[in-house]
């Protein structure tokens, strides 16, 4: 089979936000299509008219767009193929493969024998027919049921690879039987391993962000999310964890997808996201943070915080004091700006006031000089300054922070701190 004939599809049911498991399914389909020169179809399984609201469909489109996962065909509406599904049901009845029972239509499943699902991840999975009853393919009002619609849609779209969550494995023999009854060969299937939280339980909201939208709002960036999701069940070798999207497209194969459940650990995603943020040119990071926070003029502060943040959301709490003044943290004040702290702070003020060049190197020399003359460890002097200018004990580098604030603002803040009771 020439590689370019690969056709796969992402076929979500619009039930709400796009969950992490669904995002991984979309990603794997996309990587396979992009890496093989094949094509990916987006099919919206919207036959449940009540849940398939425009809002729910938009959640899926929005999540894919944010993840920068594109598709070659679609979004195709499954519900729109209803006449075709009904025609297939008629065909199955006419050929004797299906029959009506109490108005509904059922597919005949032989009492003996087996249906083998060839799964590219699990190998052959055998389903004994004695365990599968004749199953309903159309309700008594004639409306087609899920397994029928999926089988027909995959057939009509020329889908060669069905990649979806393991929870669908039990549906697969039924879809295979429908296709065979119509005289067609089934596509290649690949059922992706379940996702667990770090506690080994099935992934859910209590493990942190559960949807793509929540990841976005928590300040993760798409490239890091793609990288992390790609590793939830797939690996290239035991070593490499950081992959560009081009590498993922080139290296991803179904054969390397694991059978066993993968663990979604938001801490690891945070770590990976931090790596991506640090690697970024500061202008690019600034643009992302400015659009995330809705503020402008953040560049110099972003440069100071870049090393310390893991998500876009980490920035503002760390840098707000530059713009909005020191926050009022009474605990930090009582601890570091007591009588002794204020004596050290006053010494620091005097040294800073003498500086002509208020750059971080000169500031550092001056403040280290204060430590030496007072015979104190650096933090004994630096923490009171930190609390004076930021209000808290956590800030970017103290010398750089002072430089960014400038001499006047720095000295004002220190003065105010000295004057507070
Ligand atoms: N609509 C199904 C879901 O959202 C997926 C069906 C399929 O991929 O075959 O779980």
Coordinates of C-alpha atoms and ligand atoms in Angstrom, one line a residue:
X1 CA 0.0 0.0 0.0
X2 CA 1.6 3.3 -1.0
X3 CA 1.9 5.5 2.1
X4 CA 0.0 8.3 0.8
X5 CA -3.2 6.3 0.8
X6 CA -3.5 6.4 4.6
X7 CA -6.7 7.9 5.7
X8 CA -7.6 8.2 9.4
X9 CA -10.2 10.2 11.3
X10 CA -10.9 11.8 14.6
X11 CA -14.6 11.2 15.4
X12 CA -15.6 13.0 18.7
X13 CA -19.1 13.0 20.1
X14 CA -19.8 16.6 21.0
X15 CA -20.6 16.3 24.7
X16 CA -18.7 19.3 26.1
X17 CA -15.1 20.4 26.5
X18 CA -12.5 18.3 24.7
X19 CA -11.0 16.0 27.2
X20 CA -7.3 15.1 27.4
X21 CA -8.0 11.6 26.2
X22 CA -9.8 12.9 23.2
X23 CA -7.0 15.3 22.5
X24 CA -4.5 12.5 22.6
X25 CA -6.6 10.5 20.1
X26 CA -6.8 13.5 17.8
X27 CA -3.1 14.1 18.1
X28 CA -2.1 10.5 17.3
X29 CA -4.4 10.5 14.2
X30 CA -2.9 13.8 13.2
X31 CA 0.7 12.7 13.7
X32 CA 0.1 9.5 11.7
X33 CA -1.6 11.4 8.8
X34 CA 1.0 14.2 8.7
X35 CA 3.9 11.9 9.0
X36 CA 2.8 9.6 6.2
X37 CA 1.5 12.1 3.7
X38 CA -2.0 10.7 4.3
X39 CA -5.1 12.5 5.3
X40 CA -7.1 13.1 8.4
X41 CA -10.8 13.6 8.6
X42 CA -12.7 15.3 11.3
X43 CA -16.1 13.6 11.8
X44 CA -18.5 15.0 14.4
X45 CA -20.6 12.1 15.8
X46 CA -23.7 14.2 16.3
X47 CA -26.5 11.7 16.1
X48 CA -27.5 12.5 19.7
X49 CA -29.3 15.6 18.8
X50 CA -29.8 16.8 22.3
X51 CA -26.1 16.8 23.3
X52 CA -24.9 17.9 19.9
X53 CA -25.4 21.6 20.4
X54 CA -23.5 24.2 18.4
X55 CA -21.7 25.1 21.6
X56 CA -20.5 21.6 22.1
X57 CA -19.3 21.3 18.5
X58 CA -17.5 24.6 18.9
X59 CA -15.7 23.3 22.0
X60 CA -14.1 20.6 19.8
X61 CA -13.2 22.9 17.0
X62 CA -11.8 25.5 19.4
X63 CA -9.7 22.9 21.2
X64 CA -8.3 21.5 18.0
X65 CA -7.5 25.0 16.7
X66 CA -5.7 25.8 19.9
X67 CA -3.7 22.6 19.7
X68 CA -2.8 23.5 16.1
X69 CA -4.2 20.2 14.9
X70 CA -5.7 20.7 11.5
X71 CA -7.6 18.2 9.3
X72 CA -8.0 17.7 5.6
X73 CA -11.7 17.0 5.4
X74 CA -14.5 18.1 7.7
X75 CA -16.0 18.7 10.0
X76 CA -18.3 16.1 8.6
X77 CA -21.7 15.7 10.3
X78 CA -22.6 12.1 11.0
X79 CA -26.2 13.0 11.4
X80 CA -26.2 14.3 7.8
X81 CA -25.4 10.8 6.5
X82 CA -28.7 9.5 8.0
X83 CA -30.2 8.6 4.6
X84 CA -27.1 6.7 3.7
X85 CA -27.2 4.8 7.1
X86 CA -30.9 3.9 6.4
X87 CA -30.0 2.7 3.0
X88 CA -27.3 0.4 4.4
X89 CA -29.9 -1.0 6.9
X90 CA -32.2 -1.8 4.0
X91 CA -29.3 -3.4 2.1
X92 CA -28.5 -5.6 5.1
X93 CA -32.2 -6.6 5.5
X94 CA -32.4 -7.4 1.7
X95 CA -29.3 -9.6 1.8
X96 CA -30.6 -11.5 4.8
X97 CA -28.0 -10.3 7.2
X98 CA -30.4 -8.3 9.3
X99 CA -34.0 -8.8 10.3
X100 CA -36.8 -6.9 12.1
X101 CA -37.7 -7.7 15.6
X102 CA -40.5 -5.8 17.4
X103 CA -40.0 -3.0 14.9
X104 CA -36.2 -2.6 15.5
X105 CA -33.6 -4.0 13.1
X106 CA -31.0 -6.5 14.3
X107 CA -27.9 -7.9 12.7
X108 CA -27.6 -11.6 12.7
X109 CA -24.6 -12.9 14.6
X110 CA -23.8 -16.6 13.9
X111 CA -24.1 -18.8 17.1
X112 CA -20.7 -20.3 16.4
X113 CA -17.3 -19.1 15.3
X114 CA -15.5 -15.9 16.1
X115 CA -14.7 -12.4 14.8
X116 CA -11.0 -11.4 15.0
X117 CA -10.2 -7.8 15.3
X118 CA -6.7 -7.1 14.0
X119 CA -5.4 -4.4 16.3
X120 CA -2.1 -2.7 15.4
X121 CA -1.3 -2.2 19.1
X122 CA -2.7 -5.4 20.7
X123 CA -2.4 -7.9 17.9
X124 CA -5.4 -10.1 17.2
X125 CA -8.2 -9.8 19.6
X126 CA -10.7 -12.7 19.3
X127 CA -14.4 -12.3 20.1
X128 CA -16.4 -15.5 20.3
X129 CA -19.8 -15.2 18.6
X130 CA -21.5 -17.1 21.4
X131 CA -20.9 -14.0 23.6
X132 CA -22.4 -11.6 21.1
X133 CA -26.2 -11.4 20.7
X134 CA -27.9 -10.3 17.5
X135 CA -27.5 -6.6 18.0
X136 CA -29.7 -3.7 17.1
X137 CA -28.6 -1.5 14.2
X138 CA -31.8 0.5 13.9
X139 CA -34.5 1.6 16.4
X140 CA -38.1 0.9 15.7
X141 CA -38.6 4.4 14.3
X142 CA -35.9 3.4 11.7
X143 CA -33.2 5.6 13.1
X144 CA -29.7 4.1 12.8
X145 CA -27.7 3.1 15.8
X146 CA -24.1 4.0 16.7
X147 CA -22.2 1.0 15.5
X148 CA -23.9 1.0 12.1
X149 CA -23.3 4.7 11.6
X150 CA -19.6 4.5 12.5
X151 CA -19.0 1.5 10.2
X152 CA -20.7 3.0 7.3
X153 CA -19.0 6.4 7.7
X154 CA -15.6 4.8 7.9
X155 CA -16.4 2.8 4.8
X156 CA -17.7 5.7 2.8
X157 CA -14.7 7.9 3.7
X158 CA -12.2 5.3 2.7
X159 CA -10.8 5.2 6.2
X160 CA -7.8 2.9 6.4
X161 CA -6.9 3.4 10.1
X162 CA -9.3 3.7 13.0
X163 CA -7.4 5.0 16.0
X164 CA -9.5 5.5 19.1
X165 CA -9.6 4.9 22.8
X166 CA -9.6 1.4 24.3
X167 CA -13.1 1.9 25.6
X168 CA -14.3 1.3 22.0
X169 CA -12.7 -2.1 21.6
X170 CA -15.9 -3.9 22.5
X171 CA -17.7 -2.1 19.7
X172 CA -15.2 -3.1 17.1
X173 CA -16.3 -6.7 16.4
X174 CA -19.8 -5.4 15.8
X175 CA -18.5 -2.8 13.3
X176 CA -16.4 -5.5 11.6
X177 CA -19.5 -7.7 11.3
X178 CA -21.5 -5.0 9.7
X179 CA -18.7 -4.2 7.2
X180 CA -18.3 -7.9 6.3
X181 CA -22.0 -8.4 5.9
X182 CA -21.9 -5.6 3.3
X183 CA -19.0 -7.4 1.6
X184 CA -16.2 -5.1 2.7
X185 CA -12.9 -5.6 4.4
X186 CA -12.6 -3.7 7.7
X187 CA -9.9 -1.0 8.2
X188 CA -6.9 -1.4 10.5
X189 CA -7.8 -0.7 14.1
X190 CA -5.7 0.7 16.9
X191 CA -7.1 1.0 20.3
X192 CA -5.2 3.5 22.5
X193 CA -4.4 2.7 26.1
X194 CA -6.5 4.2 28.9
X195 CA -5.3 7.3 30.7
X196 CA -4.8 7.2 34.4
X197 CA -4.0 9.8 37.0
X198 CA -0.8 9.5 39.1
X199 CA -2.8 7.5 41.6
X200 CA -3.5 4.8 39.1
X201 CA -7.2 5.6 38.8
X202 CA -9.0 6.5 35.6
X203 CA -8.2 10.1 34.6
X204 CA -10.8 12.5 35.8
X205 CA -11.2 16.1 37.0
X206 CA -9.7 15.4 40.4
X207 CA -6.3 14.9 38.7
X208 CA -6.2 18.6 37.8
X209 CA -6.9 20.0 34.3
X210 CA -9.2 17.5 32.5
X211 CA -9.8 19.4 29.2
X212 CA -7.8 21.2 26.6
X213 CA -9.6 24.4 27.5
X214 CA -8.5 24.1 31.1
X215 CA -4.9 23.5 30.0
X216 CA -5.0 26.6 27.8
X217 CA -6.4 28.6 30.7
X218 CA -3.8 27.3 33.1
X219 CA -1.1 28.8 30.9
X220 CA 0.3 25.8 29.1
X221 CA 1.4 26.3 25.5
X222 CA 0.2 24.1 22.6
X223 CA 3.7 22.8 21.5
X224 CA 4.4 21.6 25.1
X225 CA 1.0 20.0 25.4
X226 CA 1.4 18.2 22.1
X227 CA 4.8 17.0 23.2
X228 CA 3.5 15.8 26.5
X229 CA 0.3 14.2 25.1
X230 CA 2.4 12.4 22.5
X231 CA 4.2 10.6 25.3
X232 CA 1.1 9.3 26.9
X233 CA 1.3 5.9 25.5
X234 CA 3.9 6.4 22.9
X235 CA 7.7 6.7 23.1
X236 CA 10.5 6.7 20.6
X237 CA 13.2 5.3 22.8
X238 CA 13.8 5.2 26.5
X239 CA 15.7 8.5 26.5
X240 CA 14.2 11.2 24.4
X241 CA 11.4 13.3 26.0
X242 CA 11.5 16.5 24.1
X243 CA 10.3 16.4 20.5
X244 CA 9.5 19.1 18.1
X245 CA 6.2 18.6 16.3
X246 CA 8.2 17.9 13.1
X247 CA 10.0 15.1 14.9
X248 CA 6.8 13.7 16.3
X249 CA 5.3 13.6 12.8
X250 CA 8.3 11.9 11.5
X251 CA 8.9 9.4 14.3
X252 CA 5.4 8.5 15.4
X253 CA 4.3 5.0 14.6
X254 CA 1.4 2.9 15.9
X255 CA 3.8 0.0 16.5
X256 CA 5.4 2.0 19.3
X257 CA 2.2 2.7 21.1
X258 CA 2.0 0.8 24.3
X259 CA -0.9 -1.5 25.5
X260 CA -0.7 -0.5 29.1
X261 CA -2.4 2.5 30.6
X262 CA -0.5 5.8 30.5
X263 CA -0.3 8.2 33.4
X264 CA -1.2 11.8 32.9
X265 CA 0.8 13.8 35.5
X266 CA 0.2 17.5 35.4
X267 CA 3.5 18.1 37.3
X268 CA 5.4 16.6 34.4
X269 CA 3.5 18.7 31.9
X270 CA 4.3 21.7 34.1
X271 CA 8.0 20.8 34.0
X272 CA 7.9 20.3 30.2
X273 CA 6.0 23.5 29.6
X274 CA 8.7 25.3 31.7
X275 CA 11.4 24.0 29.4
X276 CA 9.5 25.2 26.4
X277 CA 9.1 28.7 27.9
X278 CA 12.8 29.0 28.8
X279 CA 13.8 28.0 25.3
X280 CA 11.7 30.6 23.7
X281 CA 13.0 34.0 22.4
X282 CA 11.9 36.5 25.1
X283 CA 10.0 38.5 22.5
X284 CA 7.9 35.5 21.7
X285 CA 7.3 34.7 25.3
X286 CA 6.4 38.3 26.0
X287 CA 3.8 38.3 23.2
X288 CA 2.2 35.1 24.7
X289 CA 2.2 36.5 28.2
X290 CA 0.8 39.8 27.1
X291 CA -2.1 38.1 25.3
X292 CA -2.6 35.8 28.3
X293 CA -2.7 38.6 30.8
X294 CA -4.3 41.2 28.5
X295 CA -1.5 43.7 29.5
X296 CA 1.2 45.4 27.5
X297 CA 4.7 46.6 28.2
X298 CA 5.7 43.5 30.0
X299 CA 8.9 42.7 28.1
X300 CA 11.6 43.6 30.6
X301 CA 9.7 41.9 33.5
X302 CA 9.2 38.8 31.3
X303 CA 13.0 38.7 30.7
X304 CA 13.5 38.6 34.5
X305 CA 10.9 35.9 35.1
X306 CA 11.6 33.7 32.2
X307 CA 13.9 31.3 34.1
X308 CA 11.4 31.0 37.0
X309 CA 8.0 30.3 35.4
X310 CA 6.6 27.0 34.2
X311 CA 3.3 28.3 32.8
X312 CA 2.1 31.6 31.4
X313 CA -0.1 31.9 34.5
X314 CA 2.9 31.9 36.8
X315 CA 4.1 35.2 35.4
X316 CA 1.7 37.7 36.8
X317 CA 1.7 36.7 40.5
X318 CA 5.5 36.9 40.3
X319 CA 5.8 40.2 38.5
X320 CA 2.7 42.2 39.5
X321 CA 4.7 44.1 42.1
X322 CA 6.7 45.8 39.4
X323 CA 3.6 47.4 38.0
X324 CA 1.1 47.6 40.9
X325 CA 3.5 48.3 43.8
X326 CA 4.5 45.9 46.6
X327 CA 1.8 43.6 47.7
X328 CA 0.8 43.8 51.4
X329 CA 2.0 40.6 53.0
X330 CA 1.9 41.3 56.7
X331 CA 3.6 38.1 57.6
X332 CA 6.6 38.8 55.4
X333 CA 6.7 42.4 56.8
X334 CA 6.7 41.3 60.5
X335 CA 9.3 38.7 59.8
X336 CA 11.8 40.6 57.7
X337 CA 11.1 44.2 58.5
X338 CA 11.4 44.1 62.3
X339 CA 13.8 46.5 64.0
X340 CA 16.9 44.6 62.9
X341 CA 15.6 44.2 59.4
X342 CA 15.0 47.9 59.2
X343 CA 18.6 48.7 60.3
X344 CA 19.9 46.6 57.5
X345 CA 17.4 48.0 55.0
X346 CA 18.5 51.5 55.9
X347 CA 22.1 50.6 55.3
X348 CA 21.1 49.2 51.9
X349 CA 19.2 52.3 51.1
X350 CA 22.3 54.5 51.8
X351 CA 24.4 52.3 49.6
X352 CA 21.9 52.3 46.8
X353 CA 21.4 56.1 47.1
X354 CA 25.1 56.6 46.5
X355 CA 25.0 54.8 43.2
X356 CA 25.4 56.7 40.0
X357 CA 24.8 53.8 37.7
X358 CA 21.8 51.9 38.8
X359 CA 22.5 48.7 36.8
X360 CA 22.4 45.2 38.3
X361 CA 26.2 44.8 38.4
X362 CA 26.7 48.0 40.4
X363 CA 23.7 47.2 42.6
X364 CA 25.2 43.8 43.4
X365 CA 28.6 45.3 44.3
X366 CA 27.0 47.9 46.5
X367 CA 24.8 45.4 48.4
X368 CA 27.5 42.8 48.8
X369 CA 29.6 45.6 50.3
X370 CA 26.8 46.3 52.8
X371 CA 26.8 42.6 53.8
X372 CA 30.5 42.7 54.3
X373 CA 30.6 45.8 56.4
X374 CA 27.7 44.5 58.6
X375 CA 29.3 41.1 58.7
X376 CA 26.0 39.4 57.6
X377 CA 25.1 36.6 55.3
X378 CA 23.7 38.0 52.0
X379 CA 20.1 36.9 52.7
X380 CA 20.0 38.9 55.9
X381 CA 20.3 42.0 53.9
X382 CA 18.6 40.9 50.7
X383 CA 15.3 39.6 52.2
X384 CA 14.4 42.9 53.8
X385 CA 15.0 44.6 50.5
X386 CA 13.0 42.0 48.6
X387 CA 10.1 42.5 51.0
X388 CA 10.4 46.3 50.8
X389 CA 10.2 46.4 47.0
X390 CA 7.8 43.4 46.3
X391 CA 6.0 42.9 49.6
X392 CA 6.9 39.2 49.4
X393 CA 9.8 36.9 49.8
X394 CA 9.5 35.5 46.3
X395 CA 10.7 37.6 43.5
X396 CA 12.9 37.4 40.5
X397 CA 16.6 38.2 41.1
X398 CA 17.0 41.0 43.6
X399 CA 19.6 43.0 41.7
X400 CA 17.8 42.8 38.4
X401 CA 14.5 43.6 40.1
X402 CA 16.0 46.8 41.6
X403 CA 17.5 47.8 38.2
X404 CA 14.1 47.3 36.5
X405 CA 12.3 49.4 39.1
X406 CA 14.9 52.1 38.7
X407 CA 16.6 54.1 41.4
X408 CA 13.8 56.4 42.2
X409 CA 11.1 53.8 42.6
X410 CA 13.4 51.4 44.5
X411 CA 14.4 54.1 47.0
X412 CA 10.8 55.2 47.4
X413 CA 9.6 51.7 48.1
X414 CA 12.4 51.2 50.6
X415 CA 11.6 54.5 52.3
X416 CA 8.0 53.6 52.6
X417 CA 8.8 50.2 54.1
X418 CA 11.1 51.9 56.6
X419 CA 8.4 54.3 57.6
X420 CA 5.7 51.6 58.1
X421 CA 5.3 50.8 61.8
Ligands
LIG1 N1 -17.6 9.2 18.9 C1 -16.8 8.4 19.7 C2 -16.3 9.1 20.9 O1 -16.3 10.3 21.0 C3 -15.6 7.9 18.9 C4 -16.0 6.9 17.9 C5 -14.8 6.3 17.1 O2 -13.7 6.9 17.1 O3 -15.1 5.4 16.4 O4 -15.8 8.5 21.9

